Amino acid sequence: LPGDSLLFTAGLLSSQGTLPALPILLVGCFVAAAAGDQVGYVFGRKVGPALFRRPDSRIFKQEYVEKAQGFFDRHGSKTILLARFVPVVRTFAPIVAGVGHMRYRTFVTFNVVGALLWAVGITTLGYVLGDRVPWVEDNLELAILGIVALSFIPIGIEVLRARRAPTPSPDELQEHERGIFGPEIPTD
């Protein structure tokens, strides 16, 4: 399950008493989301540019890292916050931030705010709707499918944009590579 539907379902199950009380669930989801991206950032810092040269495997796809890098190029530091709401990009954004030597303090700030908005917001939505809207409880599978579909809309938009975008020249590709592997930025 994508993270969005998992959080929504956890909130819904909490409203029915199947999972722990909402405050405990919210703290757990928030801590897990923030800690997971911290691990991704450190991994990106340690592995560095070698990650971008790794061949595709069953789990790792170069295109996913490039998609996260493109999102990062367009949105800068806000990527850490915005990527929470974009499947696939959310997985690689903290790694790309680490590889790109994003200032650690900036990363932590956006990571904590993003984790709070995403984990607490979606889990609370599941709790509120599950507790007050009988349709959601009666049609849980449809509700989850709807959330999964909504979470893929940003990817669809990016695919359409990529198809319409002109093919970059060799000079532009070289400049992009310099942006990925550019000079180290202070990490305090």
PDB file of C-alpha atoms in Angstrom, residues 4-133:
ATOM      1  CA  ASP A   4      -1.104   7.796   2.084  1.00  0.00           C
ATOM      2  CA  SER A   5      -3.626   4.973   2.131  1.00  0.00           C
ATOM      3  CA  LEU A   6      -1.803   3.244   4.981  1.00  0.00           C
ATOM      4  CA  LEU A   7      -1.995   6.381   7.149  1.00  0.00           C
ATOM      5  CA  PHE A   8      -5.642   6.945   6.229  1.00  0.00           C
ATOM      6  CA  THR A   9      -6.515   3.342   7.078  1.00  0.00           C
ATOM      7  CA  ALA A  10      -4.619   3.552  10.383  1.00  0.00           C
ATOM      8  CA  GLY A  11      -6.658   6.633  11.317  1.00  0.00           C
ATOM      9  CA  LEU A  12      -9.887   4.920  10.328  1.00  0.00           C
ATOM     10  CA  LEU A  13      -9.037   1.811  12.359  1.00  0.00           C
ATOM     11  CA  SER A  14      -8.138   3.997  15.329  1.00  0.00           C
ATOM     12  CA  SER A  15     -11.577   5.647  15.144  1.00  0.00           C
ATOM     13  CA  GLN A  16     -13.106   2.180  15.466  1.00  0.00           C
ATOM     14  CA  GLY A  17     -10.912   1.197  18.414  1.00  0.00           C
ATOM     15  CA  THR A  18      -8.969  -1.424  16.441  1.00  0.00           C
ATOM     16  CA  LEU A  19      -5.660   0.485  16.710  1.00  0.00           C
ATOM     17  CA  PRO A  20      -4.311   2.609  19.590  1.00  0.00           C
ATOM     18  CA  ALA A  21      -5.908   5.931  20.541  1.00  0.00           C
ATOM     19  CA  LEU A  22      -5.413   8.703  17.980  1.00  0.00           C
ATOM     20  CA  PRO A  23      -2.787  10.735  19.935  1.00  0.00           C
ATOM     21  CA  ILE A  24      -0.529   7.682  20.304  1.00  0.00           C
ATOM     22  CA  LEU A  25      -0.995   6.796  16.639  1.00  0.00           C
ATOM     23  CA  LEU A  26      -0.231  10.365  15.508  1.00  0.00           C
ATOM     24  CA  VAL A  27       2.990  10.535  17.517  1.00  0.00           C
ATOM     25  CA  GLY A  28       4.099   7.151  16.170  1.00  0.00           C
ATOM     26  CA  CYS A  29       3.325   8.057  12.544  1.00  0.00           C
ATOM     27  CA  PHE A  30       5.028  11.451  12.855  1.00  0.00           C
ATOM     28  CA  VAL A  31       8.178  10.032  14.465  1.00  0.00           C
ATOM     29  CA  ALA A  32       8.386   7.227  11.887  1.00  0.00           C
ATOM     30  CA  ALA A  33       7.964   9.645   8.959  1.00  0.00           C
ATOM     31  CA  ALA A  34      10.554  12.120  10.259  1.00  0.00           C
ATOM     32  CA  ALA A  35      13.044   9.402  11.253  1.00  0.00           C
ATOM     33  CA  GLY A  36      12.685   7.603   7.924  1.00  0.00           C
ATOM     34  CA  ASP A  37      13.647  10.702   5.980  1.00  0.00           C
ATOM     35  CA  GLN A  38      16.545  11.367   8.369  1.00  0.00           C
ATOM     36  CA  VAL A  39      17.892   7.925   7.494  1.00  0.00           C
ATOM     37  CA  GLY A  40      17.432   8.714   3.790  1.00  0.00           C
ATOM     38  CA  TYR A  41      19.370  11.975   4.139  1.00  0.00           C
ATOM     39  CA  VAL A  42      22.282  10.306   5.957  1.00  0.00           C
ATOM     40  CA  PHE A  43      22.289   7.494   3.387  1.00  0.00           C
ATOM     41  CA  GLY A  44      22.487  10.067   0.583  1.00  0.00           C
ATOM     42  CA  ARG A  45      25.368  11.873   2.310  1.00  0.00           C
ATOM     43  CA  LYS A  46      27.338   8.664   2.828  1.00  0.00           C
ATOM     44  CA  VAL A  47      26.686   7.025  -0.540  1.00  0.00           C
ATOM     45  CA  GLY A  48      26.952  10.278  -2.480  1.00  0.00           C
ATOM     46  CA  PRO A  49      27.157  10.464  -6.259  1.00  0.00           C
ATOM     47  CA  ALA A  50      27.728   6.711  -6.559  1.00  0.00           C
ATOM     48  CA  LEU A  51      23.982   6.381  -6.097  1.00  0.00           C
ATOM     49  CA  PHE A  52      23.419   8.230  -9.371  1.00  0.00           C
ATOM     50  CA  ARG A  53      25.759   5.904 -11.262  1.00  0.00           C
ATOM     51  CA  ARG A  54      24.209   2.676  -9.992  1.00  0.00           C
ATOM     52  CA  PRO A  55      22.516   0.547 -12.668  1.00  0.00           C
ATOM     53  CA  ASP A  56      18.833  -0.267 -12.468  1.00  0.00           C
ATOM     54  CA  SER A  57      17.829  -3.210 -10.322  1.00  0.00           C
ATOM     55  CA  ARG A  58      14.482  -4.681  -9.406  1.00  0.00           C
ATOM     56  CA  ILE A  59      14.060  -2.206  -6.543  1.00  0.00           C
ATOM     57  CA  PHE A  60      16.286   0.728  -7.543  1.00  0.00           C
ATOM     58  CA  LYS A  61      15.483   2.606 -10.720  1.00  0.00           C
ATOM     59  CA  GLN A  62      17.686   5.438 -11.938  1.00  0.00           C
ATOM     60  CA  GLU A  63      14.590   7.206 -13.280  1.00  0.00           C
ATOM     61  CA  TYR A  64      13.185   7.497  -9.721  1.00  0.00           C
ATOM     62  CA  VAL A  65      16.281   9.292  -8.460  1.00  0.00           C
ATOM     63  CA  GLU A  66      16.288  11.532 -11.548  1.00  0.00           C
ATOM     64  CA  LYS A  67      12.602  12.328 -10.988  1.00  0.00           C
ATOM     65  CA  ALA A  68      13.353  13.299  -7.395  1.00  0.00           C
ATOM     66  CA  GLN A  69      16.336  15.390  -8.551  1.00  0.00           C
ATOM     67  CA  GLY A  70      14.160  17.170 -11.127  1.00  0.00           C
ATOM     68  CA  PHE A  71      11.546  17.902  -8.468  1.00  0.00           C
ATOM     69  CA  PHE A  72      14.358  19.169  -6.230  1.00  0.00           C
ATOM     70  CA  ASP A  73      15.734  21.388  -9.018  1.00  0.00           C
ATOM     71  CA  ARG A  74      12.320  22.987  -9.540  1.00  0.00           C
ATOM     72  CA  HIS A  75      11.278  23.442  -5.924  1.00  0.00           C
ATOM     73  CA  GLY A  76      14.533  23.674  -3.947  1.00  0.00           C
ATOM     74  CA  SER A  77      14.282  23.179  -0.188  1.00  0.00           C
ATOM     75  CA  LYS A  78      10.487  23.043  -0.381  1.00  0.00           C
ATOM     76  CA  THR A  79      10.939  19.655  -2.076  1.00  0.00           C
ATOM     77  CA  ILE A  80      11.415  18.012   1.310  1.00  0.00           C
ATOM     78  CA  LEU A  81       7.998  19.280   2.370  1.00  0.00           C
ATOM     79  CA  LEU A  82       6.172  18.892  -0.978  1.00  0.00           C
ATOM     80  CA  ALA A  83       7.605  15.452  -1.781  1.00  0.00           C
ATOM     81  CA  ARG A  84       5.707  13.968   1.169  1.00  0.00           C
ATOM     82  CA  PHE A  85       2.597  14.202  -0.969  1.00  0.00           C
ATOM     83  CA  VAL A  86       4.088  12.737  -4.179  1.00  0.00           C
ATOM     84  CA  PRO A  87       4.521   8.942  -4.303  1.00  0.00           C
ATOM     85  CA  VAL A  88       7.984   7.710  -5.391  1.00  0.00           C
ATOM     86  CA  VAL A  89       9.433  11.241  -5.103  1.00  0.00           C
ATOM     87  CA  ARG A  90       8.837  11.106  -1.333  1.00  0.00           C
ATOM     88  CA  THR A  91      11.108   8.049  -1.137  1.00  0.00           C
ATOM     89  CA  PHE A  92      14.066   9.583  -2.947  1.00  0.00           C
ATOM     90  CA  ALA A  93      13.854  13.296  -2.022  1.00  0.00           C
ATOM     91  CA  PRO A  94      15.729  12.956   1.295  1.00  0.00           C
ATOM     92  CA  ILE A  95      18.402  10.833  -0.391  1.00  0.00           C
ATOM     93  CA  VAL A  96      18.841  13.455  -3.128  1.00  0.00           C
ATOM     94  CA  ALA A  97      19.024  16.154  -0.429  1.00  0.00           C
ATOM     95  CA  GLY A  98      21.838  14.217   1.236  1.00  0.00           C
ATOM     96  CA  VAL A  99      23.660  13.609  -2.039  1.00  0.00           C
ATOM     97  CA  GLY A 100      23.328  17.313  -2.881  1.00  0.00           C
ATOM     98  CA  HIS A 101      24.660  18.273   0.567  1.00  0.00           C
ATOM     99  CA  MET A 102      21.595  20.309   1.466  1.00  0.00           C
ATOM    100  CA  ARG A 103      22.248  22.198   4.705  1.00  0.00           C
ATOM    101  CA  TYR A 104      21.322  19.825   7.507  1.00  0.00           C
ATOM    102  CA  ARG A 105      19.453  22.467   9.508  1.00  0.00           C
ATOM    103  CA  THR A 106      17.330  23.346   6.468  1.00  0.00           C
ATOM    104  CA  PHE A 107      16.646  19.672   5.797  1.00  0.00           C
ATOM    105  CA  VAL A 108      15.565  19.000   9.388  1.00  0.00           C
ATOM    106  CA  THR A 109      13.249  22.025   9.408  1.00  0.00           C
ATOM    107  CA  PHE A 110      11.445  21.052   6.201  1.00  0.00           C
ATOM    108  CA  ASN A 111      11.482  17.367   7.166  1.00  0.00           C
ATOM    109  CA  VAL A 112       9.797  17.958  10.531  1.00  0.00           C
ATOM    110  CA  VAL A 113       7.157  20.298   9.064  1.00  0.00           C
ATOM    111  CA  GLY A 114       6.496  17.908   6.163  1.00  0.00           C
ATOM    112  CA  ALA A 115       6.255  14.856   8.434  1.00  0.00           C
ATOM    113  CA  LEU A 116       3.850  16.715  10.708  1.00  0.00           C
ATOM    114  CA  LEU A 117       1.566  17.850   7.864  1.00  0.00           C
ATOM    115  CA  TRP A 118       1.619  14.508   6.045  1.00  0.00           C
ATOM    116  CA  ALA A 119       1.507  11.924   8.828  1.00  0.00           C
ATOM    117  CA  VAL A 120      -0.750  13.824  11.195  1.00  0.00           C
ATOM    118  CA  GLY A 121      -2.966  15.290   8.464  1.00  0.00           C
ATOM    119  CA  ILE A 122      -3.751  12.105   6.560  1.00  0.00           C
ATOM    120  CA  THR A 123      -4.075   9.949   9.683  1.00  0.00           C
ATOM    121  CA  THR A 124      -6.439  12.495  11.243  1.00  0.00           C
ATOM    122  CA  LEU A 125      -8.469  12.620   8.030  1.00  0.00           C
ATOM    123  CA  GLY A 126      -8.929   8.845   8.205  1.00  0.00           C
ATOM    124  CA  TYR A 127      -9.934   9.106  11.853  1.00  0.00           C
ATOM    125  CA  VAL A 128     -12.465  11.886  11.290  1.00  0.00           C
ATOM    126  CA  LEU A 129     -14.022  10.368   8.181  1.00  0.00           C
ATOM    127  CA  GLY A 130     -14.042   6.869   9.630  1.00  0.00           C
ATOM    128  CA  ASP A 131     -15.763   8.075  12.759  1.00  0.00           C
ATOM    129  CA  ARG A 132     -18.319  10.385  11.136  1.00  0.00           C
ATOM    130  CA  VAL A 133     -18.976   9.170   7.611  1.00  0.00           C
TER     131      VAL A 133
END
